[in-house]
Short mmCIF file of C-alpha atoms in Angstrom, two decimals:
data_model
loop_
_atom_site.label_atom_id
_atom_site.label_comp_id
_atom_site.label_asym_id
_atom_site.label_seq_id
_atom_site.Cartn_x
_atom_site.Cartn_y
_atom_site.Cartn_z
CA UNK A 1 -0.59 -50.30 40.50
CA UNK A 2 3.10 -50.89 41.11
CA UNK A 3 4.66 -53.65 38.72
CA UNK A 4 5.10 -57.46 40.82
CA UNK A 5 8.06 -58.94 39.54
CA UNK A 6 7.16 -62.69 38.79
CA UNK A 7 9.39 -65.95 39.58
CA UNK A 8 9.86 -67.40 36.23
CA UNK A 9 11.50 -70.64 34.42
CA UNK A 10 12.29 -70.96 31.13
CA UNK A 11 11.55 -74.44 28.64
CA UNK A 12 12.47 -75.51 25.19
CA UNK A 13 9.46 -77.16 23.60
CA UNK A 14 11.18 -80.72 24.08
CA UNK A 15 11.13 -80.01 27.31
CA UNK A 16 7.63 -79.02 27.88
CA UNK A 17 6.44 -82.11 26.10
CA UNK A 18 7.84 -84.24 28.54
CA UNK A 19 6.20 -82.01 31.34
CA UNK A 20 2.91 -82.74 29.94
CA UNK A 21 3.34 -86.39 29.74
CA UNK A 22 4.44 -86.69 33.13
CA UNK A 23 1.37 -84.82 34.49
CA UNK A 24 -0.68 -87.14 32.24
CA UNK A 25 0.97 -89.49 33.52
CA UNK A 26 0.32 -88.56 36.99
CA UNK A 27 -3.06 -87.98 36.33
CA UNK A 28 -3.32 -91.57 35.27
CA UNK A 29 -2.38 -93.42 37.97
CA UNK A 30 -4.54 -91.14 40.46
CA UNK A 31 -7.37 -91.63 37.84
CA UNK A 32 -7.88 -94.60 35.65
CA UNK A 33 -10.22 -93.28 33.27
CA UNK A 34 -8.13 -91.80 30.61
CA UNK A 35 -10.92 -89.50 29.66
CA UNK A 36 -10.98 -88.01 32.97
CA UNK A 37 -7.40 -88.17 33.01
CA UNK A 38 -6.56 -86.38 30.41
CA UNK A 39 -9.23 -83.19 31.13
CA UNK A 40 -6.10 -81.84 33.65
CA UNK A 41 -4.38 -80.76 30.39
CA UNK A 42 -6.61 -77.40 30.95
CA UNK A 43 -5.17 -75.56 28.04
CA UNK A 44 -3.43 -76.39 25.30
CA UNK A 45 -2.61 -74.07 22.35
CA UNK A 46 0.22 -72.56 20.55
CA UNK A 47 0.77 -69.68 23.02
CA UNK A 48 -0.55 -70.53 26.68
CA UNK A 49 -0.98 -74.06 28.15
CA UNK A 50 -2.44 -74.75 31.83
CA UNK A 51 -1.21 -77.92 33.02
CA UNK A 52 -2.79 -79.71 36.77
CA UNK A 53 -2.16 -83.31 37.53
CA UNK A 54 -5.95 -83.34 39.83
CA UNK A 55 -8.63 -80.71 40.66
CA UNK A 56 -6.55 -79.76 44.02
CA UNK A 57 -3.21 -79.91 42.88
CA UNK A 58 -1.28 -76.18 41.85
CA UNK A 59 -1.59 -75.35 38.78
CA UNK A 60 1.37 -74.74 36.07
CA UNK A 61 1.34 -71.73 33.62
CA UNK A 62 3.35 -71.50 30.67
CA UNK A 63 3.13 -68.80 27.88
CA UNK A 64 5.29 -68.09 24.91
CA UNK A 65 5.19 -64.72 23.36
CA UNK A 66 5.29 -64.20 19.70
CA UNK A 67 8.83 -63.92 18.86
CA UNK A 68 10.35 -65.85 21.68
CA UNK A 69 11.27 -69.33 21.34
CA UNK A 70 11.41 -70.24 25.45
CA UNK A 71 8.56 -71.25 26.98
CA UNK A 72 8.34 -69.31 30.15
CA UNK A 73 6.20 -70.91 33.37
CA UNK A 74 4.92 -68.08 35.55
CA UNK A 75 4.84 -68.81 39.45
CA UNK A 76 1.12 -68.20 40.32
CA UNK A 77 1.18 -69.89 43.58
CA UNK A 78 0.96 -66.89 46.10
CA UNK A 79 -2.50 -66.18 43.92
CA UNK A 80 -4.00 -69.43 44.20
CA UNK A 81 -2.61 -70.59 47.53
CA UNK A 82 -5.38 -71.01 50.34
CA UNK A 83 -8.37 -72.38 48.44
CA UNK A 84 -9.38 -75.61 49.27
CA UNK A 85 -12.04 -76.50 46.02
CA UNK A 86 -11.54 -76.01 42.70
CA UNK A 87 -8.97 -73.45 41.52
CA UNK A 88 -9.63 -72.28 38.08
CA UNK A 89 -7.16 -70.40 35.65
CA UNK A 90 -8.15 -68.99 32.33
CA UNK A 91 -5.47 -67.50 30.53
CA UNK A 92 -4.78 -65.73 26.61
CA UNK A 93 -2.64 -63.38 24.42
CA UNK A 94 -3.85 -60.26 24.27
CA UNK A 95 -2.12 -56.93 22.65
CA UNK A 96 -1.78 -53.66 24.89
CA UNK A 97 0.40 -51.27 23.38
CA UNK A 98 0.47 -53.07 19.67
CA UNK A 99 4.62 -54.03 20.35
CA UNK A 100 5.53 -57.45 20.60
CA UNK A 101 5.96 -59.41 22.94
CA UNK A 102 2.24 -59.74 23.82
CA UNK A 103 0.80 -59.29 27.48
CA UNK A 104 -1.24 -62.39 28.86
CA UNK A 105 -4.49 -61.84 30.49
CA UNK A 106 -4.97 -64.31 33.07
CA UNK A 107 -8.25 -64.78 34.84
CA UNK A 108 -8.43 -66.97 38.18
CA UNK A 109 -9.75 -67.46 41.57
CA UNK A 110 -11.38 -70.19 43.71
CA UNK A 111 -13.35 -70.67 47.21
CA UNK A 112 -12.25 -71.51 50.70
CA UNK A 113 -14.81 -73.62 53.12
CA UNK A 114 -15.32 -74.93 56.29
CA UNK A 115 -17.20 -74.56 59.48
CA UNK A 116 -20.37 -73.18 57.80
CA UNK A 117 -18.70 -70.98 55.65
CA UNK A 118 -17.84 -70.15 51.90
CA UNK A 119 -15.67 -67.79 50.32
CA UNK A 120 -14.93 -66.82 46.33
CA UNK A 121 -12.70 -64.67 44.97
CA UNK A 122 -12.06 -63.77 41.54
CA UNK A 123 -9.20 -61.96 40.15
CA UNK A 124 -7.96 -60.30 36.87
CA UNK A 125 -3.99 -60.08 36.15
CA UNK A 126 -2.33 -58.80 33.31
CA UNK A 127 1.38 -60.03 33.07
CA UNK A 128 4.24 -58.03 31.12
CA UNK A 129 6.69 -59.75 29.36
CA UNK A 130 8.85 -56.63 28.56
CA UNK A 131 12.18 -57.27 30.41
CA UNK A 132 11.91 -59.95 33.27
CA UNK A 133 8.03 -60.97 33.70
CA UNK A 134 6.01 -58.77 35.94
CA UNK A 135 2.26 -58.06 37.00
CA UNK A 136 1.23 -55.09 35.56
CA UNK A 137 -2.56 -55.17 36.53
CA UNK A 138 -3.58 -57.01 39.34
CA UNK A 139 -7.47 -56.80 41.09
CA UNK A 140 -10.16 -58.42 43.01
CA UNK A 141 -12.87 -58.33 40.67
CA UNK A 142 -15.53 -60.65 42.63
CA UNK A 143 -16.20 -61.83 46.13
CA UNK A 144 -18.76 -64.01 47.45
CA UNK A 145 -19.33 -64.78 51.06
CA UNK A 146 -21.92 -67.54 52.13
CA UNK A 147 -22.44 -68.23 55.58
CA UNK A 148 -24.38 -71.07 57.27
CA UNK A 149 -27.33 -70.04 59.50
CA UNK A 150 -27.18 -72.18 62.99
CA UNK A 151 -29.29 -73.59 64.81
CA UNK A 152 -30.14 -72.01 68.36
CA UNK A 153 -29.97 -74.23 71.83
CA UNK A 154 -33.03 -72.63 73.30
CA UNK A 155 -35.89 -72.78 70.89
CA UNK A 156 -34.44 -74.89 67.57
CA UNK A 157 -34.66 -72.43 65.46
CA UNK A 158 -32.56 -71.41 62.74
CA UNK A 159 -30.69 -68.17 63.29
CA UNK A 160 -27.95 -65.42 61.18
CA UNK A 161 -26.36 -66.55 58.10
CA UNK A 162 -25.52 -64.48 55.32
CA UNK A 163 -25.40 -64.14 51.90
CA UNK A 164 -23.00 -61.32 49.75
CA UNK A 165 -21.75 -60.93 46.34
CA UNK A 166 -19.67 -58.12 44.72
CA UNK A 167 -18.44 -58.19 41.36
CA UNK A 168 -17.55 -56.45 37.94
CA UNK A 169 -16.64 -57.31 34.74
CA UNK A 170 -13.50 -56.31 33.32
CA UNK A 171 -12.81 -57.12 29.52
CA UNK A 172 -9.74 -56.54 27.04
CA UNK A 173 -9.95 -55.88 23.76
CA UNK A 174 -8.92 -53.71 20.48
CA UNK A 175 -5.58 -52.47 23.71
CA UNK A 176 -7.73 -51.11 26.05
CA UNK A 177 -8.94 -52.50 29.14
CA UNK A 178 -12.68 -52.17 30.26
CA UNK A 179 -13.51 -51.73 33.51
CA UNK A 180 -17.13 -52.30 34.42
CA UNK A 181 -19.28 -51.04 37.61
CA UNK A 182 -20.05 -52.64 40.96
CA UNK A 183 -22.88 -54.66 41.68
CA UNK A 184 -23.33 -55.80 45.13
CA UNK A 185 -26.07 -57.86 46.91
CA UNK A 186 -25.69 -58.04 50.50
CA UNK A 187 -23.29 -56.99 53.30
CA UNK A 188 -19.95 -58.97 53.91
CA UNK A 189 -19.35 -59.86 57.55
CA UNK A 190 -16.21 -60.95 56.40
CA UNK A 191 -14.73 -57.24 56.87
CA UNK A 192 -13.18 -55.16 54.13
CA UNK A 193 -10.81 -57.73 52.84
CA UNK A 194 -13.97 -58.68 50.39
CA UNK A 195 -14.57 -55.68 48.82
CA UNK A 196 -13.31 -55.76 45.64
CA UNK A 197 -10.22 -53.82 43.92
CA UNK A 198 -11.32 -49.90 44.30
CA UNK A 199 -10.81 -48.80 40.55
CA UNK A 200 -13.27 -46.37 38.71
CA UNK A 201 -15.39 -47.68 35.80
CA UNK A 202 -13.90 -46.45 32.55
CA UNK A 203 -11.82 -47.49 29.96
CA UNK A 204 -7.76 -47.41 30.28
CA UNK A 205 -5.10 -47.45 27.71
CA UNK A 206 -1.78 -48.84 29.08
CA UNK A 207 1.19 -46.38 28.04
CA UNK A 208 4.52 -45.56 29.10
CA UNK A 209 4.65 -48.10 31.84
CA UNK A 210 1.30 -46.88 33.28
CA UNK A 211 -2.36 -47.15 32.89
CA UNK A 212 -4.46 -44.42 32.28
CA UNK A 213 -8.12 -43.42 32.00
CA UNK A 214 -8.85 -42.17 28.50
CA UNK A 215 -12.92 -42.78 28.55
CA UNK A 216 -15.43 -43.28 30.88
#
């Protein structure tokens, strides 16, 4: 995987404060339940906050890695641009090559609709903050692919649709990144741009700029 270099701004903590409270207050006046409201403050912790005004609104990223006092807000946009319900972003600290700063693991995806057909995708990217920001790990680790049967003009009956799923599970912990197998129900009709990431199963140790298989 060649590094993606990210688009990045940098905040002061100030500064970030008053982000949130304008999105909160955003959220409010599309919202009037403050409850509700205030649920589009996804994450909120000492490292890594999520902000998103509304459940179809971009989302905003912003990590700060042990040691630095900036907060920096990644530009995720060409990752989560096309879906149409409910984006989601997970993100944390984790430790790759035990020297600061830390990486961030960042989990997302979402599903497209319309016309009798749905589509998920899940991803897994692992973000560098070494130098200027950059994607160092970056795959499709699910797909799902639902599609409508129709109804035929002749006879009334139902006919097609299809159901697939492929996905894996990929985990990080103690540095190393675990890569689990394919399981796959179904065939896509969609064509190969739903097959997920081709990576084999194992675990990989990132070192040197690169990752590499050190178990299976």
């Amino acid at each position: 995987m060649r590094p993606i270099e990210l688009p990045v701004d940098y905040w002061t903590g100030p500064q970030l404060d008053s982000i949130r409270a304008a999105v909160l207050l955003e959220a409010d006046s599309l919202e009037p339940d403050a409850a509700i409201s205030a649920s589009w403050v996804e994450l909120w912790t000492d490292r890594c906050r999520v902000l998103s005004a509304d459940e179809y609104s971009g989302k905003r990223l912003f990590f700060r890695p042990l040691g630095v006092g900036r907060w920096a807000e990644l530009d995720l946009n060409s990752w989560l641009e096309g879906y149409n319900s409910l984006p989601y972003l997970n993100a944390r600290a984790v430790e790759l090559d035990q020297r600061p700063p830390q990486e961030l693991l960042i989990e997302l995806g979402g599903s497209m609709a319309g016309q009798g057909q749905r589509e998920m995708e899940d991803y897994t990217l692992l973000i560098s903050f070494k130098g200027p920001p950059h994607i160092i790990w970056h795959s499709l680790d699910g797909a799902t692919e639902e599609i409508s049967p129709t109804r035929t003009a002749d006879n009334g009956e139902m006919e097609g649709g299809n159901y697939a799923d492929a996905r894996r599970k990929i985990t990080v912990r103690h540095g190393r990144v675990y890569v689990g197998r394919v399981r796959q129900e179904g065939k896509f009709e969609s064509g190969p741009d739903y097959v997920v990431t081709p990576i084999t199963p194992g675990t990989y140790a990132y070192r040197a700029g690169r990752f590499r298989r050190v178990a299976p």
